[in-house]
Tab-separated table of C-alpha atoms in Angstrom:
chain	number	residue	atom	x	y	z
A	1	MET	CA	0.000	0.000	0.000
A	2	THR	CA	1.315	3.462	-0.950
A	3	LEU	CA	-0.089	6.517	0.763
A	4	MET	CA	0.373	10.269	0.548
A	5	LEU	CA	-1.719	12.278	2.983
A	6	PRO	CA	-2.967	15.864	2.719
A	7	GLU	CA	-3.358	18.275	5.606
A	8	LYS	CA	-7.123	18.104	5.107
A	9	GLN	CA	-8.992	15.234	3.525
A	10	PRO	CA	-10.595	16.200	0.169
A	11	ASP	CA	-14.342	16.196	-0.282
A	12	ARG	CA	-14.758	13.146	-2.480
A	13	ILE	CA	-13.210	9.741	-3.194
A	14	ALA	CA	-12.471	8.252	-6.596
A	15	LEU	CA	-11.901	4.540	-7.116
A	16	VAL	CA	-9.779	3.902	-10.188
A	17	ASP	CA	-9.135	0.425	-11.507
A	18	VAL	CA	-7.765	-1.103	-14.691
A	19	ASN	CA	-10.301	-3.086	-16.684
A	20	SER	CA	-9.394	-6.810	-16.940
A	21	PHE	CA	-5.922	-5.884	-15.736
A	22	TYR	CA	-3.868	-8.962	-16.667
A	23	VAL	CA	-5.514	-9.270	-20.068
A	24	SER	CA	-5.173	-5.533	-20.733
A	25	CYS	CA	-1.439	-5.719	-19.927
A	26	GLU	CA	-1.081	-8.495	-22.502
A	27	ARG	CA	-2.934	-6.437	-25.106
A	28	VAL	CA	-0.751	-3.353	-24.675
A	29	PHE	CA	2.132	-4.970	-26.568
A	30	ASP	CA	0.133	-7.424	-28.684
A	31	PRO	CA	-2.669	-5.579	-30.518
A	32	LYS	CA	-3.747	-8.847	-32.184
A	33	LEU	CA	-5.332	-9.794	-28.852
A	34	ALA	CA	-7.791	-6.888	-29.013
A	35	GLY	CA	-11.369	-8.019	-29.528
A	36	VAL	CA	-10.643	-11.738	-29.203
A	37	PRO	CA	-11.234	-14.024	-26.190
A	38	VAL	CA	-8.130	-14.129	-23.985
A	39	VAL	CA	-7.441	-15.897	-20.684
A	40	VAL	CA	-4.440	-15.604	-18.390
A	41	LEU	CA	-3.430	-18.772	-16.555
A	42	SER	CA	-2.187	-19.409	-13.024
A	43	ASN	CA	1.173	-20.811	-11.952
A	44	ASN	CA	2.255	-23.776	-14.085
A	45	ASP	CA	-0.454	-22.808	-16.593
A	46	GLY	CA	-3.040	-24.607	-14.473
A	47	CYS	CA	-6.252	-22.572	-14.194
A	48	VAL	CA	-7.815	-19.391	-15.548
A	49	VAL	CA	-7.129	-16.383	-13.301
A	50	ALA	CA	-8.165	-13.577	-15.648
A	51	ARG	CA	-10.531	-13.283	-18.617
A	52	SER	CA	-11.317	-10.761	-21.283
A	53	ASN	CA	-14.955	-9.772	-21.780
A	54	GLU	CA	-14.990	-11.961	-24.891
A	55	ALA	CA	-13.855	-14.963	-22.826
A	56	LYS	CA	-16.501	-14.223	-20.205
A	57	ALA	CA	-19.103	-14.208	-22.978
A	58	LEU	CA	-18.077	-17.792	-23.797
A	59	GLY	CA	-19.053	-18.790	-20.277
A	60	ILE	CA	-15.500	-19.302	-19.033
A	61	ASP	CA	-15.174	-18.856	-15.280
A	62	ASN	CA	-12.134	-17.999	-13.220
A	63	GLY	CA	-10.646	-21.174	-11.782
A	64	THR	CA	-11.469	-23.297	-14.833
A	65	PRO	CA	-8.564	-25.725	-15.501
A	66	TRP	CA	-6.913	-25.048	-18.829
A	67	PHE	CA	-7.035	-28.718	-19.861
A	68	LYS	CA	-10.835	-28.460	-19.917
A	69	LEU	CA	-10.645	-25.554	-22.395
A	70	ALA	CA	-7.706	-26.595	-24.569
A	71	ALA	CA	-9.692	-28.887	-26.899
A	72	GLN	CA	-12.144	-26.114	-27.842
A	73	ALA	CA	-9.706	-23.199	-27.776
A	74	SER	CA	-9.056	-23.265	-31.513
A	75	GLN	CA	-12.761	-23.487	-32.336
A	76	TRP	CA	-13.508	-20.518	-30.074
A	77	GLY	CA	-10.467	-18.520	-31.176
A	78	LEU	CA	-9.445	-18.530	-27.511
A	79	ILE	CA	-5.905	-17.338	-26.743
A	80	GLN	CA	-4.102	-18.321	-23.547
A	81	ARG	CA	-1.214	-16.522	-21.855
A	82	SER	CA	0.903	-17.550	-18.880
A	83	SER	CA	0.984	-15.113	-15.968
A	84	ASN	CA	3.673	-12.523	-16.716
A	85	TYR	CA	4.026	-11.052	-13.232
A	86	GLU	CA	7.081	-8.955	-14.089
A	87	LEU	CA	5.141	-7.117	-16.800
A	88	TYR	CA	2.007	-6.727	-14.678
A	89	GLY	CA	3.927	-5.390	-11.685
A	90	ASP	CA	5.825	-2.835	-13.729
A	91	LEU	CA	2.743	-1.533	-15.560
A	92	SER	CA	0.903	-1.331	-12.235
A	93	ALA	CA	3.672	0.839	-10.772
A	94	ARG	CA	3.456	3.157	-13.780
A	95	VAL	CA	-0.310	3.504	-13.435
A	96	MET	CA	-0.096	4.293	-9.719
A	97	GLU	CA	2.598	6.908	-10.299
A	98	LEU	CA	0.383	8.604	-12.888
A	99	LEU	CA	-2.661	8.554	-10.612
A	100	GLY	CA	-0.692	10.257	-7.861
A	101	ARG	CA	-0.338	13.328	-10.088
A	102	TYR	CA	-4.085	13.881	-10.130
A	103	ALA	CA	-4.994	13.506	-6.460
A	104	ALA	CA	-4.356	15.019	-3.056
A	105	TRP	CA	-3.709	11.499	-1.734
A	106	ILE	CA	-3.578	7.996	-3.127
A	107	GLU	CA	-4.159	4.697	-1.368
A	108	VAL	CA	-3.064	1.751	-3.502
A	109	TYR	CA	-5.650	-0.911	-2.717
A	110	SER	CA	-4.403	-3.689	-5.017
A	111	ILE	CA	-2.260	-4.226	-8.096
A	112	ASP	CA	-4.964	-2.689	-10.301
A	113	GLU	CA	-7.006	-0.474	-7.933
A	114	SER	CA	-6.456	2.771	-6.048
A	115	PHE	CA	-8.542	5.175	-4.020
A	116	LEU	CA	-7.847	8.848	-4.804
A	117	GLY	CA	-8.711	11.984	-2.903
A	118	VAL	CA	-10.369	14.521	-5.195
A	119	ALA	CA	-12.148	17.834	-4.681
A	120	GLY	CA	-14.452	19.974	-6.808
A	121	GLU	CA	-17.969	20.408	-8.044
A	122	PRO	CA	-19.696	17.228	-9.321
A	123	ASP	CA	-19.368	18.100	-13.023
A	124	GLU	CA	-15.741	19.148	-12.556
A	125	LEU	CA	-14.989	15.817	-10.915
A	126	VAL	CA	-16.378	14.016	-13.959
A	127	ARG	CA	-14.054	16.050	-16.176
A	128	GLN	CA	-11.192	15.244	-13.821
A	129	GLY	CA	-12.013	11.547	-14.111
A	130	ARG	CA	-11.915	11.800	-17.893
A	131	ARG	CA	-8.530	13.527	-17.747
A	132	ILE	CA	-7.197	10.727	-15.533
A	133	ARG	CA	-8.576	8.107	-17.879
A	134	GLU	CA	-7.065	9.793	-20.924
A	135	ALA	CA	-3.658	10.196	-19.261
A	136	VAL	CA	-3.430	6.557	-18.190
A	137	GLY	CA	-4.518	5.390	-21.618
A	138	ARG	CA	-2.035	7.669	-23.396
A	139	HIS	CA	0.974	6.850	-21.229
A	140	THR	CA	0.420	3.132	-20.554
A	141	GLY	CA	-2.159	1.920	-23.079
A	142	LEU	CA	-4.324	0.502	-20.280
A	143	PRO	CA	-8.106	1.135	-20.085
A	144	ILE	CA	-9.444	2.276	-16.712
A	145	CYS	CA	-12.773	3.167	-15.143
A	146	VAL	CA	-13.315	5.834	-12.504
A	147	GLY	CA	-16.037	5.832	-9.856
A	148	ILE	CA	-16.557	8.968	-7.745
A	149	ALA	CA	-18.630	9.294	-4.580
A	150	PRO	CA	-18.589	10.648	-1.007
A	151	THR	CA	-17.502	7.280	0.472
A	152	LYS	CA	-15.202	4.399	-0.424
A	153	THR	CA	-18.043	1.904	-0.688
A	154	MET	CA	-20.067	4.139	-2.982
A	155	ALA	CA	-16.957	4.910	-5.060
A	156	LYS	CA	-16.556	1.162	-5.662
A	157	PHE	CA	-20.226	0.976	-6.641
A	158	ALA	CA	-19.859	3.969	-8.965
A	159	ASN	CA	-16.914	2.247	-10.631
A	160	ARG	CA	-19.119	-0.790	-11.238
A	161	ILE	CA	-21.739	1.427	-12.867
A	162	ALA	CA	-19.081	3.006	-15.102
A	163	LYS	CA	-17.887	-0.408	-16.256
A	164	GLN	CA	-21.336	-1.667	-17.123
A	165	ASN	CA	-22.545	1.480	-18.897
A	166	PRO	CA	-20.323	2.269	-21.906
A	167	ALA	CA	-22.260	5.482	-22.582
A	168	MET	CA	-20.631	6.987	-19.489
A	169	GLY	CA	-17.220	6.842	-21.124
A	170	GLY	CA	-15.642	5.020	-18.206
A	171	VAL	CA	-16.409	7.670	-15.568
A	172	CYS	CA	-19.300	7.729	-13.094
A	173	ASN	CA	-19.946	10.270	-10.373
A	174	VAL	CA	-23.035	9.150	-8.468
A	175	GLU	CA	-23.742	12.747	-7.458
A	176	THR	CA	-24.384	13.703	-11.085
A	177	MET	CA	-26.926	10.899	-11.471
A	178	ASP	CA	-30.623	11.094	-10.708
A	179	PRO	CA	-31.096	9.639	-7.182
A	180	GLY	CA	-34.011	7.569	-8.418
A	181	HIS	CA	-31.831	5.996	-11.090
A	182	VAL	CA	-29.145	5.124	-8.520
A	183	ASP	CA	-31.852	3.619	-6.325
A	184	LEU	CA	-33.118	1.548	-9.245
A	185	ILE	CA	-29.648	0.193	-9.985
A	186	MET	CA	-29.161	-0.719	-6.316
A	187	SER	CA	-32.450	-2.613	-6.382
A	188	ARG	CA	-31.240	-4.739	-9.299
A	189	VAL	CA	-27.761	-5.659	-8.041
A	190	PRO	CA	-27.452	-8.610	-5.619
A	191	VAL	CA	-26.107	-7.745	-2.186
A	192	THR	CA	-22.957	-9.735	-3.024
A	193	GLY	CA	-22.259	-7.125	-5.689
A	194	ILE	CA	-21.140	-4.593	-3.092
A	195	TRP	CA	-17.609	-4.289	-1.748
A	196	GLY	CA	-16.983	-6.515	1.259
A	197	VAL	CA	-19.980	-8.838	0.955
A	198	ALA	CA	-18.944	-12.303	-0.219
A	199	GLY	CA	-21.031	-15.373	-0.970
A	200	ARG	CA	-21.318	-16.838	2.532
A	201	LEU	CA	-22.230	-13.494	4.081
A	202	GLY	CA	-24.639	-12.883	1.223
A	203	LYS	CA	-26.537	-16.090	2.056
A	204	LYS	CA	-26.891	-15.022	5.687
A	205	LEU	CA	-28.215	-11.644	4.579
A	206	ASN	CA	-30.646	-13.333	2.173
A	207	ALA	CA	-32.034	-15.326	5.095
A	208	LEU	CA	-33.022	-11.988	6.686
A	209	GLY	CA	-34.694	-10.756	3.515
A	210	ILE	CA	-31.728	-8.636	2.369
A	211	PHE	CA	-31.237	-9.584	-1.281
A	212	THR	CA	-30.068	-6.416	-3.007
A	213	ILE	CA	-27.715	-3.522	-2.339
A	214	ARG	CA	-30.743	-1.307	-1.760
A	215	ASP	CA	-32.038	-3.749	0.831
A	216	LEU	CA	-28.712	-3.522	2.669
A	217	ARG	CA	-28.637	0.269	2.447
A	218	ASP	CA	-32.119	0.452	3.967
A	219	ALA	CA	-31.431	-2.100	6.702
A	220	ASP	CA	-31.300	-1.065	10.371
A	221	PRO	CA	-27.596	-0.346	11.105
A	222	VAL	CA	-28.010	-1.356	14.768
A	223	MET	CA	-29.506	-4.702	13.768
A	224	VAL	CA	-26.742	-5.259	11.212
A	225	ARG	CA	-24.081	-4.625	13.823
A	226	ARG	CA	-25.783	-6.876	16.362
A	227	LYS	CA	-26.260	-9.806	13.977
A	228	PHE	CA	-23.100	-9.415	11.916
A	229	SER	CA	-20.307	-6.942	12.678
A	230	VAL	CA	-19.355	-3.309	12.978
A	231	VAL	CA	-17.633	-3.686	9.597
A	232	LEU	CA	-20.920	-4.465	7.841
A	233	GLN	CA	-22.622	-1.675	9.780
A	234	ARG	CA	-20.073	0.709	8.305
A	235	THR	CA	-20.938	-0.583	4.847
A	236	VAL	CA	-24.605	0.259	5.470
A	237	LEU	CA	-23.717	3.782	6.567
A	238	GLU	CA	-21.348	4.261	3.631
A	239	LEU	CA	-24.119	3.261	1.233
A	240	ARG	CA	-26.110	6.115	2.783
A	241	GLY	CA	-23.282	8.570	2.113
A	242	THR	CA	-21.675	8.692	5.571
A	243	PRO	CA	-17.883	8.102	5.399
A	244	CYS	CA	-16.969	5.356	7.875
A	245	ILE	CA	-14.089	3.445	6.271
A	246	GLN	CA	-10.972	5.437	6.991
A	247	LEU	CA	-7.837	5.772	4.938
A	248	GLU	CA	-5.108	3.240	5.575
A	249	THR	CA	-2.870	5.877	7.135
A	250	VAL	CA	-0.260	3.442	8.378
A	251	ARG	CA	1.160	0.555	6.420
A	252	ALA	CA	0.593	-2.581	8.456
A	253	GLU	CA	3.749	-4.552	9.031
A	254	LYS	CA	3.732	-7.970	7.448
A	255	LYS	CA	3.096	-10.814	9.861
A	256	GLN	CA	4.821	-13.379	7.677
A	257	THR	CA	6.748	-13.841	4.448
A	258	ILE	CA	6.066	-16.852	2.244
A	259	PHE	CA	7.835	-18.202	-0.815
A	260	SER	CA	6.027	-21.263	-2.160
A	261	ARG	CA	5.722	-22.797	-5.601
A	262	SER	CA	4.469	-25.899	-7.378
A	263	PHE	CA	6.953	-27.646	-9.657
A	264	SER	CA	6.393	-28.077	-13.380
A	265	THR	CA	7.896	-31.579	-13.055
A	266	PRO	CA	8.249	-33.523	-9.779
A	267	VAL	CA	11.546	-33.462	-7.888
A	268	THR	CA	12.455	-37.026	-6.918
A	269	THR	CA	15.905	-36.705	-5.333
A	270	ILE	CA	16.989	-35.369	-1.967
A	271	ALA	CA	19.787	-33.427	-3.683
A	272	GLY	CA	17.216	-31.774	-5.916
A	273	MET	CA	15.051	-30.851	-2.951
A	274	HIS	CA	18.090	-29.355	-1.207
A	275	GLN	CA	18.479	-27.083	-4.206
A	276	VAL	CA	14.797	-26.151	-3.960
A	277	MET	CA	15.072	-25.347	-0.247
A	278	SER	CA	18.192	-23.250	-0.761
A	279	LEU	CA	16.649	-21.261	-3.591
A	280	TYR	CA	13.338	-20.665	-1.798
A	281	ALA	CA	15.019	-19.635	1.457
A	282	GLN	CA	17.134	-17.111	-0.446
A	283	GLN	CA	14.068	-15.741	-2.222
A	284	ALA	CA	12.325	-15.340	1.135
A	285	ALA	CA	15.422	-13.565	2.492
A	286	VAL	CA	15.318	-11.150	-0.439
A	287	ARG	CA	11.714	-10.287	0.441
A	288	LEU	CA	12.708	-9.691	4.053
A	289	ALA	CA	15.459	-7.321	2.947
A	290	LYS	CA	13.078	-5.372	0.691
A	291	ASP	CA	10.588	-5.007	3.549
A	292	GLY	CA	13.286	-4.041	6.055
A	293	GLN	CA	12.407	-6.959	8.322
A	294	LEU	CA	14.075	-9.820	10.209
A	295	ALA	CA	12.645	-13.274	10.972
A	296	ARG	CA	13.062	-15.485	14.033
A	297	ILE	CA	10.954	-18.508	13.027
A	298	MET	CA	11.183	-20.493	9.784
A	299	THR	CA	8.839	-23.259	8.624
A	300	VAL	CA	9.915	-25.408	5.700
A	301	PHE	CA	7.512	-27.765	3.948
A	302	ALA	CA	7.157	-29.973	0.893
A	303	GLY	CA	4.509	-32.255	-0.509
A	304	THR	CA	3.520	-34.683	-3.186
A	305	SER	CA	0.514	-34.171	-5.409
A	306	ALA	CA	-2.812	-34.859	-3.744
A	307	PHE	CA	-3.757	-36.783	-6.891
A	308	HIS	CA	-0.740	-39.086	-6.884
A	309	GLN	CA	-1.996	-42.606	-6.219
A	310	HIS	CA	1.251	-44.326	-5.251
A	311	ALA	CA	3.183	-41.817	-3.153
A	312	SER	CA	2.261	-39.521	-0.298
A	313	SER	CA	4.677	-37.390	1.706
A	314	PHE	CA	4.050	-34.009	3.339
A	315	PRO	CA	7.026	-33.141	5.583
A	316	SER	CA	6.958	-29.856	7.500
A	317	VAL	CA	9.519	-28.609	10.018
A	318	THR	CA	9.626	-25.396	12.070
A	319	VAL	CA	12.932	-24.085	13.423
A	320	LYS	CA	13.853	-21.111	15.589
A	321	MET	CA	16.814	-19.040	14.461
A	322	PRO	CA	19.432	-18.045	17.098
A	323	THR	CA	18.575	-14.371	16.531
A	324	PRO	CA	16.210	-12.499	14.199
A	325	THR	CA	17.865	-12.522	10.789
A	326	ALA	CA	17.547	-11.807	7.071
A	327	ASP	CA	20.827	-13.537	6.199
A	328	PRO	CA	20.190	-15.575	3.011
A	329	VAL	CA	23.108	-17.913	3.731
A	330	LEU	CA	21.977	-18.673	7.283
A	331	LEU	CA	18.372	-19.182	6.209
A	332	SER	CA	19.429	-21.360	3.276
A	333	LYS	CA	21.544	-23.647	5.479
A	334	ALA	CA	18.769	-23.841	8.073
A	335	ALA	CA	16.160	-24.790	5.456
A	336	ILE	CA	18.315	-27.624	4.095
A	337	ALA	CA	19.186	-28.895	7.574
A	338	ALA	CA	15.563	-28.791	8.704
A	339	MET	CA	14.450	-31.170	5.951
A	340	GLU	CA	17.544	-33.403	5.999
A	341	ASN	CA	15.845	-36.302	7.786
A	342	GLU	CA	12.327	-35.658	6.495
A	343	LEU	CA	12.704	-36.116	2.750
A	344	VAL	CA	12.451	-39.527	1.090
A	345	GLU	CA	14.605	-40.409	-1.910
A	346	GLY	CA	12.496	-41.317	-4.950
A	347	ILE	CA	9.314	-39.636	-3.756
A	348	PRO	CA	7.907	-37.293	-6.473
A	349	TYR	CA	7.571	-34.002	-4.600
A	350	ALA	CA	5.262	-31.574	-6.400
A	351	ARG	CA	5.617	-28.414	-4.300
A	352	ALA	CA	7.629	-26.850	-1.493
A	353	GLY	CA	7.856	-23.607	0.401
A	354	VAL	CA	9.442	-21.512	3.123
A	355	ILE	CA	7.431	-19.472	5.639
A	356	LEU	CA	9.138	-16.846	7.805
A	357	THR	CA	7.302	-15.620	10.902
A	358	ASP	CA	7.944	-13.771	14.176
A	359	LEU	CA	9.011	-10.797	12.067
A	360	SER	CA	10.474	-7.580	13.446
A	361	PRO	CA	11.749	-4.371	11.827
A	362	ALA	CA	15.455	-4.429	11.038
A	363	GLY	CA	17.351	-2.211	13.437
A	364	ALA	CA	14.473	-1.976	15.908
A	365	GLN	CA	16.630	-3.433	18.662
A	366	PRO	CA	20.385	-3.098	19.136
A	367	THR	CA	22.318	-6.288	18.419
A	368	PHE	CA	25.791	-7.169	19.613
A	369	ASP	CA	28.247	-7.362	16.715
A	370	GLU	CA	29.097	-10.952	17.688
A	371	PHE	CA	25.556	-12.001	16.758
A	372	VAL	CA	25.476	-10.221	13.383
A	373	THR	CA	26.638	-12.469	10.551
A	374	VAL	CA	29.144	-11.225	8.010
A	375	HIS	CA	26.503	-11.604	5.282
A	376	GLU	CA	24.128	-9.298	7.147
A	377	GLN	CA	26.908	-6.772	7.690
A	378	ARG	CA	27.535	-6.783	3.950
A	379	ARG	CA	23.770	-6.680	3.237
A	380	ILE	CA	23.940	-9.683	0.936
A	381	GLY	CA	20.160	-10.144	0.974
A	382	GLU	CA	19.639	-6.603	-0.294
A	383	LEU	CA	22.342	-7.134	-2.941
A	384	LEU	CA	20.689	-10.338	-4.185
A	385	GLY	CA	17.387	-8.495	-4.530
A	386	LYS	CA	18.894	-5.647	-6.534
A	387	VAL	CA	20.704	-8.002	-8.917
A	388	LYS	CA	17.589	-10.136	-9.434
A	389	ASP	CA	15.457	-7.036	-10.043
A	390	LYS	CA	17.883	-5.782	-12.672
A	391	TYR	CA	18.972	-8.975	-14.385
A	392	GLY	CA	16.208	-11.468	-13.665
A	393	PRO	CA	15.373	-14.055	-10.984
A	394	THR	CA	17.941	-16.614	-12.179
A	395	SER	CA	20.805	-14.145	-12.581
A	396	ILE	CA	22.359	-14.808	-9.175
A	397	GLY	CA	22.206	-17.309	-6.332
A	398	LEU	CA	24.319	-18.559	-3.471
A	399	GLY	CA	25.584	-22.112	-3.140
A	400	ARG	CA	23.048	-24.639	-4.384
A	401	ALA	CA	20.868	-21.828	-5.714
A	402	GLY	CA	23.627	-20.475	-7.974
A	403	MET	CA	22.261	-21.782	-11.277
A	404	MET	CA	23.200	-20.730	-14.786
A	405	GLY	CA	19.611	-21.197	-15.857
A	406	PRO	CA	16.281	-22.268	-14.380
A	407	PRO	CA	16.152	-25.961	-13.408
A	408	ASP	CA	13.652	-28.364	-14.936
A	409	TRP	CA	11.320	-28.184	-11.945
A	410	THR	CA	10.734	-24.420	-11.983
A	411	MET	CA	7.256	-23.067	-12.631
A	412	ALA	CA	6.083	-23.720	-16.177
A	413	ARG	CA	5.071	-20.664	-18.177
A	414	ASN	CA	4.876	-22.127	-21.656
A	415	HIS	CA	2.653	-19.381	-23.063
A	416	SER	CA	4.308	-16.345	-21.524
A	417	SER	CA	4.634	-13.091	-23.408
A	418	PRO	CA	7.954	-11.206	-23.264
A	419	ARG	CA	8.734	-9.022	-20.240
A	420	TYR	CA	8.654	-5.968	-22.468
A	421	THR	CA	9.369	-3.333	-19.832
A	422	THR	CA	11.826	-5.030	-17.458
A	423	GLU	CA	14.241	-7.115	-19.585
A	424	TRP	CA	16.606	-5.531	-22.116
A	425	ASP	CA	16.662	-8.602	-24.357
A	426	GLU	CA	12.849	-8.762	-24.416
A	427	LEU	CA	12.110	-5.146	-25.399
A	428	ALA	CA	9.513	-4.655	-28.114
A	429	VAL	CA	11.029	-4.262	-31.575
A	430	VAL	CA	9.642	-1.742	-34.034
A	431	LYS	CA	10.137	-2.693	-37.668
A	432	ALA	CA	10.067	0.111	-40.220
A	433	GLY	CA	7.987	-0.686	-43.269
């Protein structure tokens, strides 16, 4: 979360998000994908995690395994892409930087969404939303929608209206709409269509006769708090125009750091699993260094596929480090040692991971020099992160993780587009006619 605060909070809130973010990122550098059904797949190209509107129109749901779609993909003209997280992360950072130029404050809510603080008359705010939309489109090629309202919850709802009504040009300020029309829309949208109300909660609300967003808005806030929570009560009040959900003024410290992956092909040797543990521990250490944190507890785990009929092994070991640390060498050695007597030669392990907990800010407490490793003094974890960011995740590693190229078991991304904005050798090439 990124936050810049004003001395006085502006009058209105805008929720800006990128339409079909992963798919839109793919289309920026591959215009042939425009107007055709596109899906982006999860790790190891397993399931659908993002869909274009054309793919949604085919009835494809998020979570659908790719193997169930592959046979009909050609008939449908369906294009698949592996998740290109480097590209998505970089384009997200560019969008958020642009949005910050148009607001008194910005709260980055997710990789493709931000709340902005805006001020002005209702019609002026619509024009401001159009300027934001034009700027993001011009500088990044990504389509966005803007929802403007007095509260966060209503801003999310306004964004939904903008997405589903092309005549609005991607911008909706609920205060420029006829109140009766807003009321009508609320009466037609299920209660699960509002921010913060998921399926299970929606069923409980349905049991009380609350089926639509309008029903929730008109519900007794005291009753809602008594039967559910103060959080849902705030949603009711926000739907009525009373701001109750505050800005995230302080970035919450992470409670844990996890690096976990499934393998594209099983790892069947203990030596191979040692390499996995070393690499994953170093990746977790890099994340600690970026977050300015140290870890005291490490849990290391591995597992076979739940669908494997002839082998089952799910070792997990938790160890306590001598002192809080972000030393990639120390964590790597500890991860290997922890699993030394737990792994079974010949077992086809399908996934593994490292979880670091009991985190504390680096430098929060004085530490005797005798307890600070030489690698921490030289900030090796930070160095690894910088090299990987600049030259790629396989550009550097220590010990068993020092590989010239990715091993056979690394995550499969067989349909990945180039990392156009973060890798020199994958930059887009313009050919003069």
